[in-house]
mmCIF file of C-alpha atoms in Angstrom:
data_model
loop_
_atom_site.group_PDB
_atom_site.id
_atom_site.type_symbol
_atom_site.label_atom_id
_atom_site.label_comp_id
_atom_site.label_asym_id
_atom_site.label_seq_id
_atom_site.Cartn_x
_atom_site.Cartn_y
_atom_site.Cartn_z
ATOM 1 C CA ALA E 1110 58.387 80.208 52.253
ATOM 2 C CA GLN E 1111 60.245 82.088 54.947
ATOM 3 C CA LYS E 1112 60.610 85.751 54.114
ATOM 4 C CA ILE E 1113 63.171 86.401 56.833
ATOM 5 C CA THR E 1114 65.669 83.729 57.834
ATOM 6 C CA GLN E 1115 67.959 83.888 60.825
ATOM 7 C CA THR E 1116 69.993 80.696 60.761
ATOM 8 C CA GLN E 1117 71.774 81.142 64.102
ATOM 9 C CA PRO E 1118 69.548 80.162 67.035
ATOM 10 C CA GLY E 1119 72.315 81.182 69.445
ATOM 11 C CA MET E 1120 75.623 83.005 69.319
ATOM 12 C CA PHE E 1121 78.372 83.495 71.881
ATOM 13 C CA VAL E 1122 80.936 86.278 71.930
ATOM 14 C CA GLN E 1123 83.637 87.436 74.303
ATOM 15 C CA GLU E 1124 83.249 90.873 75.798
ATOM 16 C CA LYS E 1125 84.911 93.618 73.693
ATOM 17 C CA GLU E 1126 84.950 91.455 70.568
ATOM 18 C CA ALA E 1127 82.821 91.958 67.458
ATOM 19 C CA VAL E 1128 80.006 89.623 66.438
ATOM 20 C CA THR E 1129 77.947 89.214 63.269
ATOM 21 C CA LEU E 1130 74.339 88.081 63.352
ATOM 22 C CA ASP E 1131 73.069 86.716 60.051
ATOM 23 C CA CYS E 1132 69.850 87.585 58.273
ATOM 24 C CA THR E 1133 68.668 86.723 54.783
ATOM 25 C CA TYR E 1134 65.422 87.867 53.233
ATOM 26 C CA ASP E 1135 63.163 87.131 50.322
ATOM 27 C CA THR E 1136 61.044 89.698 48.512
ATOM 28 C CA SER E 1137 60.014 90.654 45.012
ATOM 29 C CA ASP E 1138 59.393 94.288 46.007
ATOM 30 C CA GLN E 1139 61.836 96.924 44.749
ATOM 31 C CA SER E 1140 61.170 99.149 47.740
ATOM 32 C CA TYR E 1141 61.568 97.577 51.142
ATOM 33 C CA GLY E 1142 63.166 98.233 54.496
ATOM 34 C CA LEU E 1143 65.252 96.058 56.757
ATOM 35 C CA PHE E 1144 65.356 96.468 60.529
ATOM 36 C CA TRP E 1145 67.102 94.994 63.512
ATOM 37 C CA TYR E 1146 65.546 94.944 66.966
ATOM 38 C CA LYS E 1147 66.928 93.888 70.314
ATOM 39 C CA GLN E 1148 64.728 92.149 72.869
ATOM 40 C CA PRO E 1149 66.244 91.831 76.366
ATOM 41 C CA SER E 1150 64.731 89.540 78.958
ATOM 42 C CA SER E 1151 62.276 92.293 79.949
ATOM 43 C CA GLY E 1152 60.515 91.711 76.619
ATOM 44 C CA GLU E 1153 60.621 95.224 75.228
ATOM 45 C CA MET E 1154 61.522 95.448 71.545
ATOM 46 C CA ILE E 1155 64.238 98.052 71.042
ATOM 47 C CA PHE E 1156 64.895 99.425 67.578
ATOM 48 C CA LEU E 1157 68.578 99.307 66.645
ATOM 49 C CA ILE E 1158 69.143 100.070 62.991
ATOM 50 C CA TYR E 1159 67.417 100.491 59.631
ATOM 51 C CA GLN E 1160 68.476 99.977 56.012
ATOM 52 C CA GLY E 1161 66.369 101.033 53.060
ATOM 53 C CA SER E 1162 66.538 99.030 49.872
ATOM 54 C CA TYR E 1163 67.698 102.064 47.906
ATOM 55 C CA ASP E 1164 70.352 103.092 50.407
ATOM 56 C CA GLU E 1165 73.764 102.607 48.835
ATOM 57 C CA GLN E 1166 75.703 103.025 52.049
ATOM 58 C CA ASN E 1167 75.557 100.484 54.851
ATOM 59 C CA ALA E 1168 73.685 101.861 57.844
ATOM 60 C CA THR E 1169 75.566 102.540 61.071
ATOM 61 C CA GLU E 1170 74.342 103.508 64.531
ATOM 62 C CA GLY E 1171 77.062 103.708 67.142
ATOM 63 C CA ARG E 1172 78.399 100.192 67.725
ATOM 64 C CA TYR E 1173 75.833 98.703 65.333
ATOM 65 C CA SER E 1174 76.310 98.432 61.612
ATOM 66 C CA LEU E 1175 74.321 96.653 58.970
ATOM 67 C CA ASN E 1176 76.194 94.737 56.288
ATOM 68 C CA PHE E 1177 73.733 95.054 53.414
ATOM 69 C CA GLN E 1178 74.379 92.857 50.377
ATOM 70 C CA LYS E 1179 71.418 93.414 48.109
ATOM 71 C CA ALA E 1180 72.312 90.886 45.414
ATOM 72 C CA ARG E 1181 72.685 88.183 48.025
ATOM 73 C CA LYS E 1182 69.601 89.407 49.897
ATOM 74 C CA SER E 1183 71.410 89.533 53.184
ATOM 75 C CA ALA E 1184 71.337 92.136 55.948
ATOM 76 C CA ASN E 1185 73.695 91.030 58.683
ATOM 77 C CA LEU E 1186 74.021 92.963 61.936
ATOM 78 C CA VAL E 1187 77.530 93.636 63.175
ATOM 79 C CA ILE E 1188 77.998 94.602 66.813
ATOM 80 C CA SER E 1189 81.446 95.943 67.575
ATOM 81 C CA ALA E 1190 83.091 95.942 70.994
ATOM 82 C CA SER E 1191 80.449 93.714 72.604
ATOM 83 C CA GLN E 1192 79.274 94.566 76.094
ATOM 84 C CA LEU E 1193 77.625 92.387 78.723
ATOM 85 C CA GLY E 1194 74.448 94.398 78.244
ATOM 86 C CA ASP E 1195 74.280 93.272 74.626
ATOM 87 C CA SER E 1196 73.131 89.828 75.771
ATOM 88 C CA ALA E 1197 69.597 89.543 74.406
ATOM 89 C CA MET E 1198 67.476 88.148 71.591
ATOM 90 C CA TYR E 1199 68.009 89.919 68.258
ATOM 91 C CA PHE E 1200 65.403 90.019 65.509
ATOM 92 C CA CYS E 1201 65.757 90.897 61.861
ATOM 93 C CA ALA E 1202 62.616 92.246 60.198
ATOM 94 C CA MET E 1203 61.547 93.384 56.755
ATOM 95 C CA ARG E 1204 58.988 95.986 55.748
ATOM 96 C CA GLU E 1205 57.279 95.464 52.435
ATOM 97 C CA GLY E 1206 54.485 97.534 50.992
ATOM 98 C CA LEU E 1207 53.652 101.077 50.274
ATOM 99 C CA VAL E 1208 55.128 104.260 51.628
ATOM 100 C CA ASP E 1209 52.976 107.388 51.363
ATOM 101 C CA ALA E 1210 54.051 110.754 50.039
ATOM 102 C CA GLY E 1211 55.074 111.813 53.534
ATOM 103 C CA GLY E 1212 57.348 108.822 53.868
ATOM 104 C CA THR E 1213 55.200 106.978 56.409
ATOM 105 C CA SER E 1214 55.012 103.261 55.813
ATOM 106 C CA TYR E 1215 51.721 101.449 55.399
ATOM 107 C CA GLY E 1216 53.677 98.255 55.154
ATOM 108 C CA LYS E 1217 53.886 95.566 57.765
ATOM 109 C CA LEU E 1218 56.913 94.014 59.382
ATOM 110 C CA THR E 1219 57.785 90.361 58.966
ATOM 111 C CA PHE E 1220 60.137 89.058 61.621
ATOM 112 C CA GLY E 1221 62.698 86.298 61.658
ATOM 113 C CA GLN E 1222 62.837 83.728 64.441
ATOM 114 C CA GLY E 1223 65.583 85.541 66.262
ATOM 115 C CA THR E 1224 69.124 84.878 67.492
ATOM 116 C CA ILE E 1225 70.007 84.705 71.169
ATOM 117 C CA LEU E 1226 73.305 86.495 71.776
ATOM 118 C CA THR E 1227 75.273 85.761 74.915
ATOM 119 C CA VAL E 1228 78.240 87.956 75.779
ATOM 120 C CA HIS E 1229 80.816 86.328 78.051
ATOM 121 C CA PRO E 1230 83.028 88.396 80.367
ATOM 122 C CA SER V 270 57.664 113.672 73.817
ATOM 123 C CA GLN V 271 56.358 110.679 71.930
ATOM 124 C CA THR V 272 55.554 107.657 74.061
ATOM 125 C CA ILE V 273 53.527 104.476 73.838
ATOM 126 C CA HIS V 274 51.716 102.792 76.715
ATOM 127 C CA GLN V 275 50.239 99.342 77.103
ATOM 128 C CA TRP V 276 48.203 97.874 79.889
ATOM 129 C CA PRO V 277 47.935 95.687 81.689
ATOM 130 C CA ALA V 278 51.544 94.526 81.875
ATOM 131 C CA THR V 279 50.553 90.986 82.785
ATOM 132 C CA LEU V 280 47.258 89.157 82.725
ATOM 133 C CA VAL V 281 46.091 85.684 83.700
ATOM 134 C CA GLN V 282 42.680 84.733 82.340
ATOM 135 C CA PRO V 283 40.615 81.534 82.267
ATOM 136 C CA VAL V 284 39.666 79.879 78.997
ATOM 137 C CA GLY V 285 36.434 81.306 77.657
ATOM 138 C CA SER V 286 36.755 84.661 79.361
ATOM 139 C CA PRO V 287 36.794 87.970 77.452
ATOM 140 C CA LEU V 288 39.901 90.025 76.796
ATOM 141 C CA SER V 289 40.654 93.688 76.362
ATOM 142 C CA LEU V 290 44.189 95.010 75.938
ATOM 143 C CA GLU V 291 44.776 98.689 75.469
ATOM 144 C CA CYS V 292 47.478 100.635 73.688
ATOM 145 C CA THR V 293 47.732 104.420 73.700
ATOM 146 C CA VAL V 294 50.279 106.780 72.222
ATOM 147 C CA GLU V 295 51.195 110.336 73.130
ATOM 148 C CA GLY V 296 52.906 113.188 71.375
ATOM 149 C CA THR V 297 51.704 112.570 67.851
ATOM 150 C CA SER V 298 48.601 112.518 65.726
ATOM 151 C CA ASN V 299 47.463 110.142 63.006
ATOM 152 C CA PRO V 300 49.914 107.369 63.866
ATOM 153 C CA ASN V 301 49.936 103.967 62.207
ATOM 154 C CA LEU V 302 49.253 101.387 64.917
ATOM 155 C CA TYR V 303 50.010 97.673 65.023
ATOM 156 C CA TRP V 304 49.276 94.650 67.238
ATOM 157 C CA TYR V 305 51.759 91.778 67.290
ATOM 158 C CA ARG V 306 51.821 88.494 69.203
ATOM 159 C CA GLN V 307 54.942 86.636 70.224
ATOM 160 C CA ALA V 308 54.749 83.002 71.296
ATOM 161 C CA ALA V 309 57.418 81.816 73.735
ATOM 162 C CA GLY V 310 60.845 81.730 72.094
ATOM 163 C CA ARG V 311 59.488 82.778 68.716
ATOM 164 C CA GLY V 312 59.412 85.789 66.453
ATOM 165 C CA LEU V 313 56.607 88.295 66.246
ATOM 166 C CA GLN V 314 53.454 87.747 64.239
ATOM 167 C CA LEU V 315 51.431 90.714 63.007
ATOM 168 C CA LEU V 316 47.781 90.471 64.047
ATOM 169 C CA PHE V 317 46.207 93.808 63.103
ATOM 170 C CA TYR V 318 47.187 97.226 61.874
ATOM 171 C CA SER V 319 45.402 100.536 61.564
ATOM 172 C CA VAL V 320 46.140 103.653 59.535
ATOM 173 C CA GLY V 321 43.304 105.723 61.002
ATOM 174 C CA ILE V 322 40.267 105.855 63.283
ATOM 175 C CA GLY V 323 37.953 102.954 62.575
ATOM 176 C CA GLN V 324 40.299 101.497 59.942
ATOM 177 C CA ILE V 325 41.468 98.015 60.888
ATOM 178 C CA SER V 326 43.277 95.458 58.742
ATOM 179 C CA SER V 327 43.442 91.884 59.951
ATOM 180 C CA GLU V 328 46.376 89.686 59.092
ATOM 181 C CA VAL V 329 45.512 86.412 60.785
ATOM 182 C CA PRO V 330 41.992 84.967 61.086
ATOM 183 C CA GLN V 331 41.348 84.034 64.691
ATOM 184 C CA ASN V 332 39.091 84.793 67.610
ATOM 185 C CA LEU V 333 40.735 88.159 68.246
ATOM 186 C CA SER V 334 39.533 91.546 67.044
ATOM 187 C CA ALA V 335 40.888 95.076 67.132
ATOM 188 C CA SER V 336 39.343 98.509 67.295
ATOM 189 C CA ARG V 337 40.573 102.066 67.071
ATOM 190 C CA PRO V 338 37.950 104.254 68.713
ATOM 191 C CA GLN V 339 40.237 107.282 68.953
ATOM 192 C CA ASP V 340 43.219 108.499 66.960
ATOM 193 C CA ARG V 341 45.735 107.461 69.599
ATOM 194 C CA GLN V 342 44.014 104.406 71.061
ATOM 195 C CA PHE V 343 44.200 100.841 69.785
ATOM 196 C CA ILE V 344 42.366 97.997 71.521
ATOM 197 C CA LEU V 345 42.769 94.239 71.130
ATOM 198 C CA SER V 346 39.783 92.166 72.197
ATOM 199 C CA SER V 347 38.384 88.691 72.371
ATOM 200 C CA LYS V 348 34.945 87.453 73.377
ATOM 201 C CA LYS V 349 36.209 84.029 74.454
ATOM 202 C CA LEU V 350 39.873 83.281 75.055
ATOM 203 C CA LEU V 351 41.505 80.041 73.939
ATOM 204 C CA LEU V 352 44.564 78.377 75.437
ATOM 205 C CA SER V 353 46.404 79.187 72.200
ATOM 206 C CA ASP V 354 45.884 82.906 72.803
ATOM 207 C CA SER V 355 48.585 82.856 75.483
ATOM 208 C CA GLY V 356 51.605 84.922 74.548
ATOM 209 C CA PHE V 357 53.290 88.277 74.654
ATOM 210 C CA TYR V 358 51.285 91.028 72.950
ATOM 211 C CA LEU V 359 53.098 94.040 71.643
ATOM 212 C CA CYS V 360 51.670 97.256 70.305
ATOM 213 C CA ALA V 361 53.759 99.278 67.872
ATOM 214 C CA TRP V 362 53.430 102.595 66.123
ATOM 215 C CA ILE V 363 54.812 104.804 63.439
ATOM 216 C CA PRO V 364 54.349 108.492 64.337
ATOM 217 C CA GLY V 365 52.044 110.245 61.904
ATOM 218 C CA PHE V 366 53.506 112.401 59.129
ATOM 219 C CA SER V 367 56.957 111.516 60.397
ATOM 220 C CA GLY V 368 58.476 110.434 57.128
ATOM 221 C CA THR V 369 59.944 107.511 58.995
ATOM 222 C CA ASP V 370 59.697 103.838 58.236
ATOM 223 C CA THR V 371 60.454 102.627 61.745
ATOM 224 C CA GLN V 372 57.980 100.963 64.074
ATOM 225 C CA TYR V 373 58.488 101.603 67.781
ATOM 226 C CA PHE V 374 57.159 99.151 70.312
ATOM 227 C CA GLY V 375 55.392 99.445 73.623
ATOM 228 C CA PRO V 376 56.392 97.494 76.738
ATOM 229 C CA GLY V 377 54.022 94.615 75.961
ATOM 230 C CA THR V 378 51.376 92.603 77.800
ATOM 231 C CA ARG V 379 52.109 89.056 78.895
ATOM 232 C CA LEU V 380 48.899 87.020 78.672
ATOM 233 C CA THR V 381 48.484 83.584 80.168
ATOM 234 C CA VAL V 382 45.285 81.682 79.464
ATOM 235 C CA LEU V 383 44.633 78.814 81.867
#
């Protein structure tokens, strides 16, 4: 069974508008982390935002916010005021597993299949 | 500053040839290190991870292997490449004793096996 599901293969948005990229996950762990990464055509994976399973507030990082709905097991990425440079592949990922006393994760990331976002001028 | 390097950036190898990809990190000690592979148009698949020198965990049985000869060096190898080994290989790390959960990725190596 898929642990991370991104149901939108491609999304289009007009410049300066907001867009939501969907992500649902499946885990039986109580402690887990959810991540979003951006991969432009260069291939580099760029970390955008993180949400811990115990975090009560939705994570925000500049124009990125994560709409975390724990009961529904969804972690959608919202990009506000889209820019042309936001055009890229976006991946949702989940970390399961142990975290040591220092807070460093021994867990591994499971990635979704990605959503290609195209921003139109 | 903390940085991660991968080389080579691109590689074209014949089937049956050996492989060695290198990943090194700077500015930290005792990092967790990871090797991922990305097939064209797909998500990332974890291949190996390491929490310390000489400690390697394998996620997917295949003809690849990994080694960590030094604290900040992680090597992906193969004795004989297959066509199916083509892909984009990414190294990632979590800085040691950082208290962070986030993996940061290197620039990647694009491997084509002909």
